[in-house]
């Protein structure tokens, strides 16, 4: 197949739940606390480039680069993601702290989903989720984080 072409400080202050339950990359423990993400935090705007998707009757294959800026409480990342439209869940990118998934939207649109996960200590886990509807012709775009979860 040929391819076609400072919010965590407040967040940590309200976290009081502790858990030893480990979360899988795509599910969260019941003790996770959810907050709306601060859209003005530059670490919560991820930059996607080289978005490419190619389809055949058996499904579609995608590839893109994604980068997130580091902040005082959020590690940065810069990785490549590859997968298919027939996968039912998030798939790890080259940097396993970042996962991605695409879903078809109304033709010719796709929903590109990304998750960034990191740990500060053995018992503190953080997850940020974002998604964006794009067309296959859009090669460069941003994904704004819409939700942040944490277990500490």
Short mmCIF file of C-alpha atoms in Angstrom, two decimals:
data_model
loop_
_atom_site.label_atom_id
_atom_site.label_comp_id
_atom_site.label_asym_id
_atom_site.label_seq_id
_atom_site.Cartn_x
_atom_site.Cartn_y
_atom_site.Cartn_z
CA UNK A 1 0.00 0.00 0.00
CA UNK A 2 1.40 3.42 -0.93
CA UNK A 3 0.94 6.32 1.49
CA UNK A 4 -0.64 9.37 -0.12
CA UNK A 5 1.47 12.10 0.76
CA UNK A 6 1.79 25.91 35.60
CA UNK A 7 -1.50 23.76 35.30
CA UNK A 8 0.06 20.69 36.98
CA UNK A 9 0.99 22.66 40.06
CA UNK A 10 -2.69 23.32 40.77
CA UNK A 11 -3.47 19.83 39.64
CA UNK A 12 -1.02 18.28 42.09
CA UNK A 13 -2.39 20.41 44.91
CA UNK A 14 -5.88 18.93 44.58
CA UNK A 15 -4.79 15.35 44.18
CA UNK A 16 -5.30 13.52 47.42
CA UNK A 17 -6.05 10.02 46.23
CA UNK A 18 -3.27 7.47 46.28
CA UNK A 19 -3.30 4.12 44.61
CA UNK A 20 -1.08 1.21 43.82
CA UNK A 21 -3.27 0.22 40.89
CA UNK A 22 -1.30 0.43 37.70
CA UNK A 23 -3.05 1.89 34.69
CA UNK A 24 -2.74 0.49 31.22
CA UNK A 25 -1.92 3.08 28.56
CA UNK A 26 -5.54 3.33 27.46
CA UNK A 27 -7.49 2.85 30.70
CA UNK A 28 -7.40 4.77 33.92
CA UNK A 29 -7.81 3.55 37.49
CA UNK A 30 -11.05 4.52 39.21
CA UNK A 31 -9.17 6.84 41.56
CA UNK A 32 -7.93 9.08 38.74
CA UNK A 33 -8.75 12.78 39.08
CA UNK A 34 -9.77 14.67 35.95
CA UNK A 35 -9.30 18.36 35.27
CA UNK A 36 -9.96 20.49 32.25
CA UNK A 37 -6.70 21.35 30.55
CA UNK A 38 -5.48 24.95 30.46
CA UNK A 39 -5.42 25.89 26.77
CA UNK A 40 -2.93 28.71 27.40
CA UNK A 41 -0.23 26.30 28.60
CA UNK A 42 2.16 25.76 25.65
CA UNK A 43 2.91 22.23 26.87
CA UNK A 44 -0.72 21.36 26.11
CA UNK A 45 -0.57 22.16 22.42
CA UNK A 46 1.00 19.34 20.46
CA UNK A 47 2.44 19.95 17.01
CA UNK A 48 1.79 17.40 14.28
CA UNK A 49 3.75 17.34 11.03
CA UNK A 50 4.12 15.06 8.02
CA UNK A 51 0.62 13.63 8.49
CA UNK A 52 0.13 10.98 5.85
CA UNK A 53 -2.61 8.44 5.31
CA UNK A 54 -3.13 5.91 2.56
CA UNK A 55 -6.07 3.57 2.16
CA UNK A 56 -6.94 0.31 0.46
CA UNK A 57 -10.05 -1.86 0.71
CA UNK A 58 -8.52 -3.53 3.80
CA UNK A 59 -8.07 -0.31 5.79
CA UNK A 60 -5.86 2.71 6.07
CA UNK A 61 -2.27 3.20 7.21
CA UNK A 62 -1.20 6.45 8.86
CA UNK A 63 2.05 8.09 9.89
CA UNK A 64 2.85 11.43 11.50
CA UNK A 65 5.36 13.22 13.70
CA UNK A 66 4.14 14.72 16.97
CA UNK A 67 5.99 16.99 19.41
CA UNK A 68 5.05 18.47 22.78
CA UNK A 69 6.90 21.25 24.61
CA UNK A 70 8.27 20.52 28.07
CA UNK A 71 7.14 22.57 31.05
CA UNK A 72 8.15 22.55 34.73
CA UNK A 73 5.79 19.61 35.40
CA UNK A 74 5.34 18.03 31.98
CA UNK A 75 8.08 16.29 30.02
CA UNK A 76 8.40 17.17 26.38
CA UNK A 77 8.39 14.65 23.55
CA UNK A 78 9.13 14.39 19.84
CA UNK A 79 8.22 11.12 18.15
CA UNK A 80 6.73 9.39 15.14
CA UNK A 81 3.43 7.51 15.20
CA UNK A 82 2.34 4.78 12.79
CA UNK A 83 -0.74 2.58 12.76
CA UNK A 84 -3.83 1.48 10.92
CA UNK A 85 -7.49 2.40 10.93
CA UNK A 86 -8.46 -1.16 11.85
CA UNK A 87 -6.79 -0.99 15.27
CA UNK A 88 -9.44 -0.61 17.98
CA UNK A 89 -7.32 1.18 20.54
CA UNK A 90 -4.40 3.52 21.00
CA UNK A 91 -1.07 2.29 19.64
CA UNK A 92 2.32 3.21 21.10
CA UNK A 93 4.40 5.56 19.01
CA UNK A 94 8.20 5.23 18.76
CA UNK A 95 8.32 7.00 22.13
CA UNK A 96 6.16 4.66 24.24
CA UNK A 97 5.01 7.60 26.39
CA UNK A 98 2.93 8.78 23.42
CA UNK A 99 0.07 6.79 21.92
CA UNK A 100 -2.07 7.51 18.89
CA UNK A 101 -5.23 6.37 17.17
CA UNK A 102 -7.15 7.51 14.11
CA UNK A 103 -10.85 7.07 13.46
CA UNK A 104 -12.73 7.84 10.29
CA UNK A 105 -15.06 10.81 10.53
CA UNK A 106 -17.38 12.01 7.78
CA UNK A 107 -15.45 11.63 4.50
CA UNK A 108 -12.82 12.93 3.86
CA UNK A 109 -12.17 13.71 7.54
CA UNK A 110 -10.28 11.75 10.18
CA UNK A 111 -10.18 12.13 13.95
CA UNK A 112 -6.57 12.00 15.09
CA UNK A 113 -6.29 11.14 18.79
CA UNK A 114 -3.16 11.29 20.93
CA UNK A 115 -2.30 10.48 24.52
CA UNK A 116 0.81 11.47 26.47
CA UNK A 117 1.56 9.61 29.68
CA UNK A 118 4.32 10.15 32.21
CA UNK A 119 5.34 9.39 35.78
CA UNK A 120 6.94 11.64 38.35
CA UNK A 121 7.31 8.97 41.03
CA UNK A 122 6.60 5.26 41.27
CA UNK A 123 3.02 6.03 42.36
CA UNK A 124 2.20 9.17 40.41
CA UNK A 125 0.93 8.72 36.87
CA UNK A 126 -0.32 11.48 34.56
CA UNK A 127 -2.21 11.31 31.29
CA UNK A 128 -3.07 14.02 28.78
CA UNK A 129 -5.51 13.42 25.92
CA UNK A 130 -6.20 15.45 22.81
CA UNK A 131 -7.84 14.99 19.45
CA UNK A 132 -8.40 16.89 16.23
CA UNK A 133 -10.53 16.38 13.14
CA UNK A 134 -8.47 16.78 9.98
CA UNK A 135 -8.64 15.99 6.30
CA UNK A 136 -6.05 13.77 4.71
CA UNK A 137 -4.79 16.80 2.76
CA UNK A 138 -3.75 18.60 5.98
CA UNK A 139 -0.09 17.78 6.63
CA UNK A 140 0.67 20.08 9.58
CA UNK A 141 -1.69 20.95 12.46
CA UNK A 142 -1.92 21.21 16.23
CA UNK A 143 -3.78 19.09 18.73
CA UNK A 144 -4.92 20.88 21.87
CA UNK A 145 -5.08 18.77 25.02
CA UNK A 146 -8.67 18.59 26.17
CA UNK A 147 -8.35 16.41 29.26
CA UNK A 148 -5.71 15.71 31.88
CA UNK A 149 -5.86 12.93 34.46
CA UNK A 150 -3.59 12.06 37.33
CA UNK A 151 -3.17 9.49 40.03
CA UNK A 152 -0.78 10.29 42.85
#
